[in-house]
Coordinates of C-alpha atoms in Angstrom, one line a residue:
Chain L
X23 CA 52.7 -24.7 -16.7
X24 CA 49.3 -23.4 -16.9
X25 CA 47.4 -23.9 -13.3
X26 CA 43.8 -24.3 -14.9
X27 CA 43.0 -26.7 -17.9
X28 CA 41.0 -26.4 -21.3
X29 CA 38.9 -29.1 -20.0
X30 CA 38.1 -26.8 -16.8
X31 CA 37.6 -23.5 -18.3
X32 CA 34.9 -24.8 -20.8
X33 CA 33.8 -26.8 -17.8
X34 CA 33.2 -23.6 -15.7
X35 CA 32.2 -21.3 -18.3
X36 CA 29.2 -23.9 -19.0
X37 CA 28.2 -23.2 -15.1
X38 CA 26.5 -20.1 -16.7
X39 CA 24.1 -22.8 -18.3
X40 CA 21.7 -24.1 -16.0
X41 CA 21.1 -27.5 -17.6
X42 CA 24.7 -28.0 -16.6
X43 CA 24.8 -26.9 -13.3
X44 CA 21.5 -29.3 -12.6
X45 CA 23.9 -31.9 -14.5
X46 CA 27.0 -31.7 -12.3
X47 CA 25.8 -30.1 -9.0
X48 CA 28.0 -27.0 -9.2
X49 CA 27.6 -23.6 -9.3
X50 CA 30.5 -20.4 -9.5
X51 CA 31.0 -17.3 -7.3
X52 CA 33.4 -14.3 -7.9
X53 CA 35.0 -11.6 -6.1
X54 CA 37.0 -11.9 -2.6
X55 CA 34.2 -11.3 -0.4
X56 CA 31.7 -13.7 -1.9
X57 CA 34.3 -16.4 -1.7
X58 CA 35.2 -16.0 2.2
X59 CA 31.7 -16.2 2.9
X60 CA 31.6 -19.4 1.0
X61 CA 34.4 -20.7 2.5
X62 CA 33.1 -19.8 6.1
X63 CA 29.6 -21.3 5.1
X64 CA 28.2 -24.9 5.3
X65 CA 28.8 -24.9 1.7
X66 CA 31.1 -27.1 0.0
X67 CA 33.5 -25.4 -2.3
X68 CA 35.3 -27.8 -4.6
X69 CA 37.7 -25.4 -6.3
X70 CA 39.5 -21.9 -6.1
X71 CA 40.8 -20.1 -9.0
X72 CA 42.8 -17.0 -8.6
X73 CA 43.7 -14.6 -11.5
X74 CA 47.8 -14.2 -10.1
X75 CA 47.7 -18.1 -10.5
X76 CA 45.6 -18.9 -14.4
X77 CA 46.6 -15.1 -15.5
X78 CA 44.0 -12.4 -16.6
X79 CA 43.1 -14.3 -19.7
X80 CA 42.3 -17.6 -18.5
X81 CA 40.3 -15.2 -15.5
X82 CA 38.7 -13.6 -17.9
X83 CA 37.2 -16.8 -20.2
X84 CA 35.7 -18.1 -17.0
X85 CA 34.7 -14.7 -15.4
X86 CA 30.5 -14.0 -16.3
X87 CA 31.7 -10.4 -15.9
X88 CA 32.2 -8.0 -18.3
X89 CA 35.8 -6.9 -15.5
X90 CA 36.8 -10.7 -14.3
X91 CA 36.8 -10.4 -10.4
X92 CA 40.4 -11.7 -9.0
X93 CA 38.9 -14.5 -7.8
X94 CA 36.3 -17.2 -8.8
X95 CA 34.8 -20.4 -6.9
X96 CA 33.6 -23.5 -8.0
X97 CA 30.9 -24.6 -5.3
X98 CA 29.3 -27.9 -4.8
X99 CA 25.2 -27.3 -4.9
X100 CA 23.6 -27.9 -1.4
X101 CA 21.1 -31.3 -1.4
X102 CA 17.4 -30.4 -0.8
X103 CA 17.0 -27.3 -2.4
X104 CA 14.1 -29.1 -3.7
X105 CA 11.4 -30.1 -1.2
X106 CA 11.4 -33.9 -1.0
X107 CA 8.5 -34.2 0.8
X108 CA 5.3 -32.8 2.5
X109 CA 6.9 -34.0 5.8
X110 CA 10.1 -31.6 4.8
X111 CA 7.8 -28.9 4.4
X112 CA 5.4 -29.5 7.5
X113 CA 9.0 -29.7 9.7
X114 CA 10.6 -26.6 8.7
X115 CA 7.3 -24.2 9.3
X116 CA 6.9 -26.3 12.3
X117 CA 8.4 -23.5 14.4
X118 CA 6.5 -20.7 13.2
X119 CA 8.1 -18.1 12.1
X120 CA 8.2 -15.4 9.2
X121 CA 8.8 -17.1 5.6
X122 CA 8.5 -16.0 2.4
X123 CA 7.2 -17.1 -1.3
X124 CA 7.9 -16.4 -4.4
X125 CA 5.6 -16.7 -7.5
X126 CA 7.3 -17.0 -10.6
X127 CA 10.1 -14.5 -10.4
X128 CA 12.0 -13.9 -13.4
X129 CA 14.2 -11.3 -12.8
X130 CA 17.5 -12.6 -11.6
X131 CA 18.6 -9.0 -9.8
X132 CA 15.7 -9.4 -7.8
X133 CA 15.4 -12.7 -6.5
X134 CA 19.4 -12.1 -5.2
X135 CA 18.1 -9.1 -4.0
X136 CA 15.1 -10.6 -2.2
X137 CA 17.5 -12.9 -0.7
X138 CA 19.7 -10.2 0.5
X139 CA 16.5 -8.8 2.4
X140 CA 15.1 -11.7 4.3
X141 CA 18.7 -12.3 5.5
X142 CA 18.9 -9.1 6.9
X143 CA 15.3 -9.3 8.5
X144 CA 15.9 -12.8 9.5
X145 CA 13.0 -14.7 7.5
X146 CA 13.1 -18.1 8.6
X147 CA 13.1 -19.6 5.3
X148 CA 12.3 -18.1 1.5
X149 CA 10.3 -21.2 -0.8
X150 CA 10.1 -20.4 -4.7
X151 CA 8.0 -21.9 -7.4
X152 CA 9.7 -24.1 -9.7
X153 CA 9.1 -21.4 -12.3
X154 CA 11.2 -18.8 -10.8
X155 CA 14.2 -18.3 -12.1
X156 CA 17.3 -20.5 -11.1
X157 CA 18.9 -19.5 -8.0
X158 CA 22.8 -20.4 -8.8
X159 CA 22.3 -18.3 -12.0
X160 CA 25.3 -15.9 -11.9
X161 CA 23.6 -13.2 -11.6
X162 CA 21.1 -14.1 -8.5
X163 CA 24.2 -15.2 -6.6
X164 CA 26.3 -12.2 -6.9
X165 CA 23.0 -9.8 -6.2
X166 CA 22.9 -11.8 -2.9
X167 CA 26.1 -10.5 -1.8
X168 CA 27.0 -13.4 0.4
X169 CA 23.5 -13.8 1.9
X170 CA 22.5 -17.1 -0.4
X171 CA 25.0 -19.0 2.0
X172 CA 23.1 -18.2 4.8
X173 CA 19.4 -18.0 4.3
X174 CA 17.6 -21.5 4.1
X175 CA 16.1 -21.4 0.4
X176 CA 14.1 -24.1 -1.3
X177 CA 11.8 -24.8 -4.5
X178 CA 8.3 -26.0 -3.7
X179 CA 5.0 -26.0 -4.6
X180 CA 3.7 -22.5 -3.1
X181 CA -0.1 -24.0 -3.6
X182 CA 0.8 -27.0 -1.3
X183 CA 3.4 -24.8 1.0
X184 CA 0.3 -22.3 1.5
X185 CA -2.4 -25.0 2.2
X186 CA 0.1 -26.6 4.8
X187 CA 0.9 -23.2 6.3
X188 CA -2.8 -22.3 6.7
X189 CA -3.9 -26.2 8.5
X190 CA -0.9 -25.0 10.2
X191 CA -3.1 -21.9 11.7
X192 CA -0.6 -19.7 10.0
X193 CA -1.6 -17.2 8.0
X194 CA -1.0 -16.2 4.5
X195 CA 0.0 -12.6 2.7
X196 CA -0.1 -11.4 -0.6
X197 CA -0.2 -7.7 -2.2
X198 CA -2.8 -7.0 -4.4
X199 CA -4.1 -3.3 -5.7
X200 CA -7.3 -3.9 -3.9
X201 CA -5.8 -5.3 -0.1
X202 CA -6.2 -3.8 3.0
X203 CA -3.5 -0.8 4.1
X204 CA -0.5 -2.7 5.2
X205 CA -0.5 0.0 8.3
X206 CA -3.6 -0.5 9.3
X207 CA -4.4 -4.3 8.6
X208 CA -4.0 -7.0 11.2
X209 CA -0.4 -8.4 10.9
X210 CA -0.2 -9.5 14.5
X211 CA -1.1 -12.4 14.2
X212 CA 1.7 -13.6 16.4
X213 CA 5.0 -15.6 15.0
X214 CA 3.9 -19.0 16.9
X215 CA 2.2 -19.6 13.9
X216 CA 3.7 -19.1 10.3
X217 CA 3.3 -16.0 9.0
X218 CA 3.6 -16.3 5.1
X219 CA 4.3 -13.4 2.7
X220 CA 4.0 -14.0 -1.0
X221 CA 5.3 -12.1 -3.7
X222 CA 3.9 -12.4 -7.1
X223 CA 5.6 -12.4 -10.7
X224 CA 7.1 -8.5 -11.5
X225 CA 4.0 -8.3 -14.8
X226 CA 1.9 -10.5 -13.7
X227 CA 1.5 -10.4 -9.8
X228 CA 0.2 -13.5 -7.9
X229 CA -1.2 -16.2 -10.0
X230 CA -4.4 -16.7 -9.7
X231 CA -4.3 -19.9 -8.3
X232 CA -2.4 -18.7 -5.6
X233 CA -4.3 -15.8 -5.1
X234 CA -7.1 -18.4 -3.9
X235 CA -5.4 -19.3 -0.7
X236 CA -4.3 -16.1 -0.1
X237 CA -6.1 -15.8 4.1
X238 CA -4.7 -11.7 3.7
X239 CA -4.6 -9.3 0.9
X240 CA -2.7 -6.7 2.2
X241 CA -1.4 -3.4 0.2
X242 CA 1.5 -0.9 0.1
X243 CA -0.4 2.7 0.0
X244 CA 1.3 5.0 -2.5
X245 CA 1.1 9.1 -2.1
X246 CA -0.8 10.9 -2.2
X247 CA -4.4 9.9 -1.5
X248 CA -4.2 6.1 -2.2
X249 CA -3.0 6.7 -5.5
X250 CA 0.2 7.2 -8.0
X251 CA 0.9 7.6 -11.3
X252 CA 3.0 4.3 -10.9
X253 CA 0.9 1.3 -10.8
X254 CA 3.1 -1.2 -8.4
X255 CA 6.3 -1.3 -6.9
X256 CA 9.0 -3.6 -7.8
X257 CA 9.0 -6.8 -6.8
X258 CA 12.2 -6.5 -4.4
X259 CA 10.8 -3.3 -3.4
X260 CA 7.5 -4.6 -2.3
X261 CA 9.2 -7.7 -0.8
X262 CA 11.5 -5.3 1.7
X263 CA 8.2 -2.8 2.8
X264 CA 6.5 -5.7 3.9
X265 CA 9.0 -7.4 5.7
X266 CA 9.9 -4.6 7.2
X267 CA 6.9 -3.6 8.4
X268 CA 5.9 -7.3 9.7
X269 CA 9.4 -6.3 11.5
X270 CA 8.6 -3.5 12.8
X271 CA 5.0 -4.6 14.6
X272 CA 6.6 -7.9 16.0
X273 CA 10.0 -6.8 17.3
X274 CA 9.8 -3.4 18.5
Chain J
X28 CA 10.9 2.0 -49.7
X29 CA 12.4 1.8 -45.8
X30 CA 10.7 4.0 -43.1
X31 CA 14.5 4.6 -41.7
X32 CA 17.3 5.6 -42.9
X33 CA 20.6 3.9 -41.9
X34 CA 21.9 7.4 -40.8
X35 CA 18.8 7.2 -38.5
X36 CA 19.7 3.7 -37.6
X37 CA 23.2 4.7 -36.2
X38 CA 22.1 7.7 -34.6
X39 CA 19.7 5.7 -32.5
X40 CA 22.2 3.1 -31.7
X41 CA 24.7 6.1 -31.0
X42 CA 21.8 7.2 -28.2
X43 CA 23.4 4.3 -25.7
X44 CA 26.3 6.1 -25.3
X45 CA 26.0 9.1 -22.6
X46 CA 28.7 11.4 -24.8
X47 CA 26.4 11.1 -27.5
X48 CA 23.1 11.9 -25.5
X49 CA 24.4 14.8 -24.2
X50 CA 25.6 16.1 -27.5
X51 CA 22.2 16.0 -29.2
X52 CA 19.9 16.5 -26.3
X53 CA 17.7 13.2 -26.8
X54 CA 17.6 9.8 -25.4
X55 CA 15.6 6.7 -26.7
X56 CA 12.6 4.5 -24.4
X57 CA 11.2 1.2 -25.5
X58 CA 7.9 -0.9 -25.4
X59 CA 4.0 0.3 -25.7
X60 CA 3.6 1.1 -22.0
X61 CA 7.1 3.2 -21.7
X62 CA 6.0 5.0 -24.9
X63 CA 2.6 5.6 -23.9
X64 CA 3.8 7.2 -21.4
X65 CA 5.8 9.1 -23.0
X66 CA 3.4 11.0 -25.2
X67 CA 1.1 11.1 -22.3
X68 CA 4.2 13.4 -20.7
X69 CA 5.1 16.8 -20.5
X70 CA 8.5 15.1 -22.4
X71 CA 8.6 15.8 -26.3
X72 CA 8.9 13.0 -28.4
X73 CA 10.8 13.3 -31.2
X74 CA 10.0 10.3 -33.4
X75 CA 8.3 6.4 -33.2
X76 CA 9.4 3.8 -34.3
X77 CA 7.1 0.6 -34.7
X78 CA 9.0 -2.5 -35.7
X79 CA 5.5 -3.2 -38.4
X80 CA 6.5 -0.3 -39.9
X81 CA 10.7 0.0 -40.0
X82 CA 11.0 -4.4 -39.9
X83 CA 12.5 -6.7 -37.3
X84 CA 15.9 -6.6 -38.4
X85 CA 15.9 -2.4 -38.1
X86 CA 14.2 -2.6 -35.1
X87 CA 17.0 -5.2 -34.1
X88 CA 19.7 -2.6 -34.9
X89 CA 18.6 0.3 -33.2
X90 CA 16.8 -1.7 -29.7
X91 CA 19.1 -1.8 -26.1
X92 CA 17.7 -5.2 -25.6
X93 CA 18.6 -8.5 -26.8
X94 CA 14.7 -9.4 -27.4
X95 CA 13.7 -5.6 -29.7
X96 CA 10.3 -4.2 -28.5
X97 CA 7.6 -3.6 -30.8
X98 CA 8.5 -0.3 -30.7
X99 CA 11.1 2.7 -29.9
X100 CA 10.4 6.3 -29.4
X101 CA 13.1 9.3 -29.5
X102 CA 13.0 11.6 -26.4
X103 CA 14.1 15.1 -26.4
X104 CA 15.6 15.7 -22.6
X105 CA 14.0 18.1 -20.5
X106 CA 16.2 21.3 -19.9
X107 CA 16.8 22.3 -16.5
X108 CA 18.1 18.6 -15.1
X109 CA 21.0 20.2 -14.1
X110 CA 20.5 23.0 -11.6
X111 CA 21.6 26.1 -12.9
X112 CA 21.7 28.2 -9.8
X113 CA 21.1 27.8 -6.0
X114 CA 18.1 30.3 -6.1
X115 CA 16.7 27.6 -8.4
X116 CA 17.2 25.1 -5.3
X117 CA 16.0 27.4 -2.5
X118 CA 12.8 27.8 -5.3
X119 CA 12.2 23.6 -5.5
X120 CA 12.8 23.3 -1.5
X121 CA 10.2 26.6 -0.4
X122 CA 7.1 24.5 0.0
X123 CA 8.9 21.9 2.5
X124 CA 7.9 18.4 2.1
X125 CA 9.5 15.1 1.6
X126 CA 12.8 15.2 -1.1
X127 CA 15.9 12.7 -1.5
X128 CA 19.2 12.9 -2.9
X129 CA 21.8 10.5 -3.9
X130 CA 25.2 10.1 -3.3
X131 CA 26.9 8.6 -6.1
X132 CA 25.2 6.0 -7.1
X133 CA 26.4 3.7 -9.9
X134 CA 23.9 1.0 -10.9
X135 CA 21.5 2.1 -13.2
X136 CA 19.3 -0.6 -12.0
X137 CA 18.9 0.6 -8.7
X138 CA 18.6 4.7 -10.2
X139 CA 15.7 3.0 -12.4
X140 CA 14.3 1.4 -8.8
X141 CA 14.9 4.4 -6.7
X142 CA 13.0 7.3 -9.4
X143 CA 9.9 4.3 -9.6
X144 CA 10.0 4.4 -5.9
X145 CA 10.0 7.9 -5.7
X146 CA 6.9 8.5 -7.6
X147 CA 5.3 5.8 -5.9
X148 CA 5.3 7.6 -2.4
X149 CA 5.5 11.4 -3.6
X150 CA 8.2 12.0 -3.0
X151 CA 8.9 15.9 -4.2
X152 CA 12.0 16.0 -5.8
X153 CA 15.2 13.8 -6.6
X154 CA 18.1 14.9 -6.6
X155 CA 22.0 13.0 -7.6
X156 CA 25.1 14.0 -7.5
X157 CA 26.9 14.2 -10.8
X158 CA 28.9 11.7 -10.7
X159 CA 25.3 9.7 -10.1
X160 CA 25.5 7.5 -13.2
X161 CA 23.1 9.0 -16.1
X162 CA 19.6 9.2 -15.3
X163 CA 18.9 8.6 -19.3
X164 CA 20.9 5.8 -20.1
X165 CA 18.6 2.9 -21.1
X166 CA 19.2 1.0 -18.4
X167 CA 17.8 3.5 -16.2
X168 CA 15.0 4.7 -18.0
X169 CA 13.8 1.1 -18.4
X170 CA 13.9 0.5 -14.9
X171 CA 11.3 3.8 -13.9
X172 CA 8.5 1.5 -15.4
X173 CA 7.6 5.1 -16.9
X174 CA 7.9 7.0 -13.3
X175 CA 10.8 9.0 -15.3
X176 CA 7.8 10.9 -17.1
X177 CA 6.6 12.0 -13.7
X178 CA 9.4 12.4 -11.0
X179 CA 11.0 15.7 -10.9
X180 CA 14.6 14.8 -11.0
X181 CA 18.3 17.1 -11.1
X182 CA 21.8 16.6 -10.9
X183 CA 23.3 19.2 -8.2
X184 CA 25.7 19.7 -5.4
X185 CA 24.6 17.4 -2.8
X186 CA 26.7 19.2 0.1
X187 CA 25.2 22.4 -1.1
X188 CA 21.7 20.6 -1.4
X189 CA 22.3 19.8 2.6
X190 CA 23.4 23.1 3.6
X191 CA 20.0 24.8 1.6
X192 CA 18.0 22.1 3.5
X193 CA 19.5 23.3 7.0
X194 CA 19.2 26.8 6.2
X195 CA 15.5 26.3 5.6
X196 CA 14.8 24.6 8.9
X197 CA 14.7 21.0 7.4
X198 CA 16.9 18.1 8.2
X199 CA 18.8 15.9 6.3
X200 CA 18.5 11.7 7.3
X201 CA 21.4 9.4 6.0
X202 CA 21.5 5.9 6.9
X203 CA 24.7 4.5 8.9
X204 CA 25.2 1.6 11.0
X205 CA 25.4 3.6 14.2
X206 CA 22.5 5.4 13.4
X207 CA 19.2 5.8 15.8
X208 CA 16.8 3.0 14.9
X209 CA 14.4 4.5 12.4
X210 CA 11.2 2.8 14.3
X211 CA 12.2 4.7 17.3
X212 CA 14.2 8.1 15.6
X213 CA 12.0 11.4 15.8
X214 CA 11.7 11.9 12.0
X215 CA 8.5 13.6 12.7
X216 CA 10.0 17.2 11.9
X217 CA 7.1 17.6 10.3
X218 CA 6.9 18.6 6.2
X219 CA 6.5 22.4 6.3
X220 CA 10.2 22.5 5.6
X221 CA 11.9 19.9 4.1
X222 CA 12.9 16.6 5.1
X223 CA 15.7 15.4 2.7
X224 CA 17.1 11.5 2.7
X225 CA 20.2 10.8 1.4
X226 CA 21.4 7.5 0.1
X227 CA 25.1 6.2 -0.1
X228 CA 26.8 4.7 -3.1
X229 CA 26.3 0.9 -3.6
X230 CA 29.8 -0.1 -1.9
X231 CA 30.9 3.0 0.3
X232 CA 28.0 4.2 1.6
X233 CA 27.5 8.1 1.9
X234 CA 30.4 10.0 1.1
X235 CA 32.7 11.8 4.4
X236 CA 31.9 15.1 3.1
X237 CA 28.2 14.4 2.7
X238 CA 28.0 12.7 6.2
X239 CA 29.0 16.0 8.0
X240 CA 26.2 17.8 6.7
X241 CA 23.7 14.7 7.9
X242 CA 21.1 16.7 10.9
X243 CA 20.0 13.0 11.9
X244 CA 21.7 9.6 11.3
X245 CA 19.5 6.9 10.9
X246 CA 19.2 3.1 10.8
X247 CA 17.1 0.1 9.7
X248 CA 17.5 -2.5 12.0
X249 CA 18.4 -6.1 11.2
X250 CA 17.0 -9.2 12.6
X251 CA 17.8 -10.8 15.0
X252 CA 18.9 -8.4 17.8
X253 CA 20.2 -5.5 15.8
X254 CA 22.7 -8.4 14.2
X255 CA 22.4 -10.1 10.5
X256 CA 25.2 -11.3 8.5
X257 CA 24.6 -9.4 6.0
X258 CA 26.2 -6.1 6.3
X259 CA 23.9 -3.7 4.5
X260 CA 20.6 -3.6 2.1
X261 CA 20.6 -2.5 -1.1
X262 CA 20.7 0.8 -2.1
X263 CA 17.1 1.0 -3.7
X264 CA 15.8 -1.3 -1.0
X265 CA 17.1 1.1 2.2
X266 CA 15.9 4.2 -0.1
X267 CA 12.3 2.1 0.0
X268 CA 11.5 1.0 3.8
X269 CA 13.3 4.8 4.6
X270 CA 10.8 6.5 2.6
X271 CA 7.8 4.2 3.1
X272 CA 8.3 4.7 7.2
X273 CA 8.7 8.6 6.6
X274 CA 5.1 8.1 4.9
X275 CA 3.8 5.6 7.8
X276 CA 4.3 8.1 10.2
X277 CA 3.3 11.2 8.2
X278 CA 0.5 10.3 6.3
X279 CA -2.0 7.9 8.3

């Protein structure tokens, strides 16, 4: 007797659609360690499949992976990734804080990445445009590396988030060509307030609507002499120099 | 009449595959702005492609990509990307300044990231160990947004690279967990002689042999108070706030 279904494997296998996972609420993650942390997270997980149990076969129709991991999890979708309200937004920047925005990002390597970062530098909360791509896609979870059951993540408008971050007295960031030197401009600010960085789309940078309520423009200096043969960083990249640096002025 | 052959056609397709690379001495980039930069290089291109010219379903045959760029150019390699003696080394390392090396790294993705970084912040030289996965597999060369045209790059022994660095009076960083925080570590040896980082593979970090060799180990801090639950950054992001902070403190 076969422990998984035909029913269930086309059931999970569509999980790589996002249509479905907006239609049932679920999203898969492979590989032992990305299945403890969901299991030690707030996140529900509905179902466990391991490949000793279905056998490699079944493992490897519902696997997204080219090698099926040993283990997969089907995991329930968290309420409130989208903002609700303007009150929902208003309370969680209430605090102050570091957060984060992102402005249509495409690339699903680097929004897991970008995840994985403001984990590890403890951003308070990382807000998306509705255009970036989906964050239970199975590539953006597994880039994460565990840290999407952690960090607090939600789709927004980023024109509203930044108005209601500025009447907030917080300030906003963005990285254009022609902004200050992130070493020498004024950061410090102060975390009572939210700080805001935003991170524009990886061809396109920060829309220009966006651009508009940007209170900071603020720029990565390449070598030598303020110029490179490159002409930006990658998105991810540019995400963790800033971060890091608004790290490095407020903590040490 | 066709403007390719299907000889042509298999050849290029045969170009994905690292064995076959190496056996003809060419590799293949795609899009206006990677072949642009191309001919703009010190790299000799061996033949264009435009899909106007050859048709969509050709160009649909010989492209990496599941959407085929307008157009595909044919890339002799570069001699000399493998170091062919240590006197060579000692040669690249003379003027001092600012180099990095990798330890095994697997993802082309985060090679692609790491060269584009590179070039971004001047960084002198790159060097990867050979079992560094192939700096011109498409993946790769895709991801240098064209800094591949610029960096100088070479597969070499890293442990030798280290014990060359040393012998010249530089020192050799490596990121570990116990390392000094890199906000507060002295990495101001100055770049008269050379300052070499060295980044770990994606899932074992720098290799035991390696780590001996390390003058000064180094770490970027999480938030808060020194503790995330993430365990580690990605390898092209710690390659980027290590290198941007060695420029911080040595360049403004």
């Amino acid at each position: 007797m076969s422990l998984i279904s035909k029913n269930e494997i086309k059931t999970i296998k569509s999980l790589s659609d996002k249509k479905y996972r907006d239609s049932c609420g679920l999203f898969a993650v492979e590989g032992e360690k990305m299945v403890d942390e969901a299991l030690h997270s707030g996140f529900k997980v509905e179902r466990i499949f391991r490949k000793e149990e279905i056998g490699e076969q079944a493992m490897s129709r519902i696997s997204s992976f080219s090698t099926p991991s040993p283990v997969l999890a089907v995991i329930r979708k968290p309420d409130h990734i989208a903002i609700s309200s303007y009150g929902m937004l208003d309370s969680i920047l209430s605090g102050g804080g570091l957060f984060m925005a992102l402005d249509k990002i495409r690339d699903p390597g680097n929004l897991g990445t970008i995840i994985r970062i403001c984990d590890w530098f403890g951003v308070k909360a990382l807000f998306a445009s509705d255009d970036t791509v989906d964050v239970f896609n199975p590539k953006v979870v597994q880039a994460t590396m565990g840290a999407i059951f952690r960090l607090r993540f939600h789709y927004t408008d980023i024109g509203e988030l930044c108005k209601r971050v500025v009447s907030g007295n917080g300030r906003v960031y963005g990285t254009f060509l022609e902004g200050e030197n992130i070493y020498s401009a004024g950061l410090d600010n102060g975390l009572e307030s939210p700080s805001l960085v935003v991170i524009g789309n990886e061809s396109e940078g920060i829309s220009r609507e966006i651009k508009g309520l940007v209170t900071d423009k603020i720029n990565i200096p390449p070598y030598p002499d303020g110029e490179s043969g490159s002409e930006s960083l990658n998105a991810a990249v540019a995400s963790a120099v800033t971060i890091a640096e608004f790290r490095r002025r407020l903590c040490t």
